[in-house]
Every structure is written in structure tokens, then in C-alpha cells.
């Protein structure tokens, strides 16, 4: 399982960040970070730098994630507050 950024013109992979479990839905992008919930028992959310693909953090909610993350102003790629 992995989170992959692709070039919008060519479709080629720009970076790939391996994930420890299957992704749960799409990542939430806020500023320069993507937050990807995982489908695991710990309720893991992985934080990734969207420019480099480097993992910058991990959060364990301590329970399965049961719904999608919200999308609001400034959370879409290329959109900044």
C-alpha cells in the first residue's frame, strides 16, 4: 500500500510513500501536508509533506476510523488560505 503523487500532465509518479495498512478513503490536504487515514485497528493517520513525499508524522486515534475526513476551504491541492 502506498500514497503516490503524480504529475498532472504526464501521470508519472513524482513520489511514493509506503503505508503500513490500506488507505481509508482519500487523503485530506491542508496547506503543504496530506493526512491519510489508514484502515487499521489503531486508527492511524499518516502525515506526509506534499512537496517531498516525506512522512512528517503519525497519529494513532486508538480506534478504527469509521468515516471520511472533511474538506473545507484551503484543503484542496493548490489552494491556500
Short mmCIF file of N, CA and C in Angstrom, two decimals:
data_model
loop_
_atom_site.label_atom_id
_atom_site.label_comp_id
_atom_site.label_asym_id
_atom_site.label_seq_id
_atom_site.Cartn_x
_atom_site.Cartn_y
_atom_site.Cartn_z
N UNK A 1 0.84 -1.17 0.00
CA UNK A 1 0.00 0.00 0.00
C UNK A 1 0.89 1.24 0.00
N UNK A 2 0.46 2.28 -0.70
CA UNK A 2 1.28 3.50 -0.76
C UNK A 2 0.42 4.70 -1.13
N UNK A 3 0.93 5.87 -0.77
CA UNK A 3 0.36 7.14 -1.18
C UNK A 3 1.30 7.67 -2.25
N UNK A 4 0.76 8.00 -3.43
CA UNK A 4 1.59 8.41 -4.56
C UNK A 4 1.12 9.75 -5.11
N UNK A 5 2.08 10.65 -5.35
CA UNK A 5 1.78 11.92 -6.02
C UNK A 5 2.17 11.75 -7.48
N UNK A 6 1.31 12.24 -8.38
CA UNK A 6 1.57 12.12 -9.81
C UNK A 6 1.58 13.48 -10.48
N UNK A 7 2.39 13.58 -11.51
CA UNK A 7 2.44 14.79 -12.34
C UNK A 7 1.13 14.87 -13.11
N UNK A 8 0.43 16.00 -13.03
CA UNK A 8 -0.89 16.12 -13.67
C UNK A 8 -0.81 16.09 -15.19
N UNK A 9 0.31 16.45 -15.75
CA UNK A 9 0.44 16.44 -17.22
C UNK A 9 0.81 15.07 -17.77
N UNK A 10 1.74 14.40 -17.11
CA UNK A 10 2.26 13.14 -17.65
C UNK A 10 1.71 11.90 -16.97
N UNK A 11 1.24 12.06 -15.75
CA UNK A 11 0.76 10.89 -14.99
C UNK A 11 1.88 10.12 -14.32
N UNK A 12 3.15 10.56 -14.52
CA UNK A 12 4.26 9.84 -13.89
C UNK A 12 4.32 10.14 -12.39
N UNK A 13 4.78 9.14 -11.65
CA UNK A 13 4.91 9.28 -10.20
C UNK A 13 5.99 10.31 -9.88
N UNK A 14 5.65 11.25 -8.99
CA UNK A 14 6.60 12.25 -8.51
C UNK A 14 7.28 11.72 -7.24
N UNK A 15 6.48 11.14 -6.35
CA UNK A 15 6.99 10.46 -5.17
C UNK A 15 5.99 9.40 -4.73
N UNK A 16 6.48 8.49 -3.88
CA UNK A 16 5.66 7.38 -3.37
C UNK A 16 6.03 7.17 -1.91
N UNK A 17 5.03 7.20 -1.03
CA UNK A 17 5.24 6.98 0.40
C UNK A 17 4.54 5.68 0.79
N UNK A 18 5.31 4.64 1.16
CA UNK A 18 4.70 3.37 1.58
C UNK A 18 3.81 3.57 2.82
N UNK A 19 2.72 2.81 2.87
CA UNK A 19 1.80 2.85 4.01
C UNK A 19 1.81 1.49 4.68
N UNK A 20 1.60 1.47 6.00
CA UNK A 20 1.63 0.22 6.76
C UNK A 20 0.33 -0.57 6.71
N UNK A 21 -0.71 0.02 6.16
CA UNK A 21 -2.03 -0.62 6.06
C UNK A 21 -2.75 0.01 4.87
N UNK A 22 -3.87 -0.58 4.44
CA UNK A 22 -4.61 0.02 3.33
C UNK A 22 -5.11 1.42 3.68
N UNK A 23 -5.13 2.33 2.72
CA UNK A 23 -5.68 3.66 2.99
C UNK A 23 -7.19 3.58 3.20
N UNK A 24 -7.71 4.47 4.04
CA UNK A 24 -9.14 4.56 4.27
C UNK A 24 -9.61 5.84 3.60
N UNK A 25 -10.10 5.75 2.38
CA UNK A 25 -10.55 6.92 1.64
C UNK A 25 -9.38 7.72 1.09
N UNK A 26 -9.68 8.94 0.70
CA UNK A 26 -8.67 9.83 0.11
C UNK A 26 -7.99 10.64 1.20
N UNK A 27 -6.77 11.11 0.93
CA UNK A 27 -6.10 11.96 1.92
C UNK A 27 -6.75 13.34 1.99
N UNK A 28 -6.64 13.96 3.13
CA UNK A 28 -7.07 15.34 3.33
C UNK A 28 -5.83 16.20 3.20
N UNK A 29 -5.85 17.19 2.32
CA UNK A 29 -4.69 18.07 2.11
C UNK A 29 -4.97 19.42 2.76
N UNK A 30 -4.08 19.83 3.64
CA UNK A 30 -4.18 21.12 4.32
C UNK A 30 -2.82 21.79 4.17
N UNK A 31 -2.81 22.93 3.46
CA UNK A 31 -1.53 23.61 3.22
C UNK A 31 -0.59 22.67 2.48
N UNK A 32 0.57 22.45 3.03
CA UNK A 32 1.56 21.59 2.39
C UNK A 32 1.62 20.19 2.95
N UNK A 33 0.57 19.76 3.66
CA UNK A 33 0.55 18.43 4.27
C UNK A 33 -0.66 17.62 3.79
N UNK A 34 -0.47 16.32 3.63
CA UNK A 34 -1.56 15.40 3.33
C UNK A 34 -1.73 14.50 4.55
N UNK A 35 -2.97 14.28 4.95
CA UNK A 35 -3.29 13.42 6.08
C UNK A 35 -4.06 12.23 5.54
N UNK A 36 -3.45 11.03 5.61
CA UNK A 36 -4.04 9.83 5.06
C UNK A 36 -4.45 8.89 6.19
N UNK A 37 -5.77 8.71 6.40
CA UNK A 37 -6.21 7.72 7.39
C UNK A 37 -5.97 6.32 6.85
N UNK A 38 -5.64 5.39 7.75
CA UNK A 38 -5.41 4.00 7.37
C UNK A 38 -6.51 3.11 7.92
N UNK A 39 -6.74 2.02 7.24
CA UNK A 39 -7.75 1.04 7.66
C UNK A 39 -7.06 0.02 8.57
N UNK A 40 -6.84 0.43 9.83
CA UNK A 40 -6.23 -0.46 10.82
C UNK A 40 -6.93 -0.30 12.17
N UNK A 41 -6.63 -1.18 13.10
CA UNK A 41 -7.29 -1.16 14.40
C UNK A 41 -6.86 0.02 15.27
N UNK A 42 -5.69 0.60 15.00
CA UNK A 42 -5.18 1.71 15.81
C UNK A 42 -5.75 3.06 15.37
N UNK A 43 -6.45 3.13 14.24
CA UNK A 43 -6.96 4.40 13.75
C UNK A 43 -5.83 5.34 13.36
N UNK A 44 -4.86 4.82 12.64
CA UNK A 44 -3.67 5.59 12.27
C UNK A 44 -3.97 6.61 11.18
N UNK A 45 -3.42 7.82 11.36
CA UNK A 45 -3.45 8.85 10.33
C UNK A 45 -1.99 9.22 10.07
N UNK A 46 -1.57 9.11 8.81
CA UNK A 46 -0.19 9.41 8.42
C UNK A 46 -0.14 10.82 7.84
N UNK A 47 0.84 11.62 8.27
CA UNK A 47 1.03 12.97 7.76
C UNK A 47 2.23 12.96 6.81
N UNK A 48 2.02 13.51 5.59
CA UNK A 48 3.05 13.50 4.55
C UNK A 48 3.21 14.90 3.98
N UNK A 49 4.45 15.33 3.75
CA UNK A 49 4.73 16.59 3.07
C UNK A 49 4.40 16.42 1.59
N UNK A 50 3.48 17.22 1.05
CA UNK A 50 3.04 17.02 -0.33
C UNK A 50 4.10 17.40 -1.36
N UNK A 51 5.07 18.23 -0.98
CA UNK A 51 6.12 18.61 -1.91
C UNK A 51 7.19 17.56 -2.08
N UNK A 52 7.50 16.86 -0.98
CA UNK A 52 8.61 15.91 -1.00
C UNK A 52 8.18 14.46 -0.88
N UNK A 53 6.99 14.21 -0.33
CA UNK A 53 6.55 12.85 -0.08
C UNK A 53 7.10 12.27 1.20
N UNK A 54 7.83 13.08 1.96
CA UNK A 54 8.42 12.62 3.22
C UNK A 54 7.35 12.52 4.30
N UNK A 55 7.36 11.41 5.03
CA UNK A 55 6.43 11.24 6.16
C UNK A 55 6.88 12.16 7.28
N UNK A 56 5.98 13.03 7.74
CA UNK A 56 6.34 14.01 8.77
C UNK A 56 5.70 13.70 10.12
N UNK A 57 4.79 12.73 10.16
CA UNK A 57 4.18 12.37 11.43
C UNK A 57 3.19 11.25 11.29
N UNK A 58 2.82 10.69 12.45
CA UNK A 58 1.82 9.64 12.52
C UNK A 58 1.01 9.86 13.79
N UNK A 59 -0.29 9.73 13.67
CA UNK A 59 -1.20 9.91 14.80
C UNK A 59 -2.02 8.63 14.95
N UNK A 60 -2.10 8.09 16.16
CA UNK A 60 -2.94 6.92 16.43
C UNK A 60 -4.13 7.37 17.27
N UNK A 61 -5.33 7.28 16.71
CA UNK A 61 -6.54 7.71 17.40
C UNK A 61 -6.98 6.66 18.43
N UNK A 62 -6.45 5.44 18.33
CA UNK A 62 -6.71 4.32 19.24
C UNK A 62 -8.07 3.67 19.04
N UNK A 63 -8.67 3.88 17.88
CA UNK A 63 -9.88 3.17 17.49
C UNK A 63 -9.99 3.24 15.98
N UNK A 64 -10.69 2.28 15.40
CA UNK A 64 -10.85 2.26 13.94
C UNK A 64 -11.49 3.56 13.47
N UNK A 65 -11.04 4.05 12.33
CA UNK A 65 -11.63 5.24 11.73
C UNK A 65 -12.85 4.79 10.95
N UNK A 66 -14.00 5.45 11.17
CA UNK A 66 -15.23 4.98 10.58
C UNK A 66 -15.84 5.90 9.54
N UNK A 67 -15.22 7.00 9.22
CA UNK A 67 -15.79 7.91 8.23
C UNK A 67 -14.70 8.70 7.55
N UNK A 68 -15.07 9.43 6.51
CA UNK A 68 -14.09 10.22 5.77
C UNK A 68 -13.70 11.48 6.52
N UNK A 69 -12.62 12.09 6.09
CA UNK A 69 -12.19 13.36 6.65
C UNK A 69 -12.92 14.48 5.91
N UNK A 70 -13.05 15.63 6.54
CA UNK A 70 -13.76 16.77 5.96
C UNK A 70 -12.90 17.52 4.96
N UNK A 71 -13.54 18.14 4.00
CA UNK A 71 -12.85 19.00 3.04
C UNK A 71 -13.43 20.39 3.19
N UNK A 72 -12.58 21.37 3.43
CA UNK A 72 -13.03 22.74 3.61
C UNK A 72 -12.13 23.70 2.88
N UNK A 73 -12.35 24.99 3.03
CA UNK A 73 -11.53 26.00 2.36
C UNK A 73 -10.04 25.80 2.67
N UNK A 74 -9.21 25.88 1.65
CA UNK A 74 -7.77 25.74 1.82
C UNK A 74 -7.28 24.32 1.93
N UNK A 75 -8.16 23.33 1.70
CA UNK A 75 -7.75 21.93 1.88
C UNK A 75 -7.58 21.18 0.56
N UNK A 76 -7.79 21.83 -0.55
CA UNK A 76 -7.61 21.17 -1.84
C UNK A 76 -6.21 21.48 -2.37
N UNK A 77 -5.59 20.54 -3.13
CA UNK A 77 -4.25 20.79 -3.66
C UNK A 77 -4.21 22.12 -4.44
N UNK A 78 -3.19 22.91 -4.17
CA UNK A 78 -3.01 24.18 -4.87
C UNK A 78 -3.82 25.33 -4.28
N UNK A 79 -4.63 25.05 -3.27
CA UNK A 79 -5.48 26.08 -2.66
C UNK A 79 -4.92 26.40 -1.29
N UNK A 80 -4.62 27.64 -1.01
CA UNK A 80 -4.04 28.02 0.27
C UNK A 80 -4.89 29.12 0.91
N UNK A 81 -4.95 29.07 2.23
CA UNK A 81 -5.71 30.07 2.98
C UNK A 81 -4.98 31.38 3.03
#
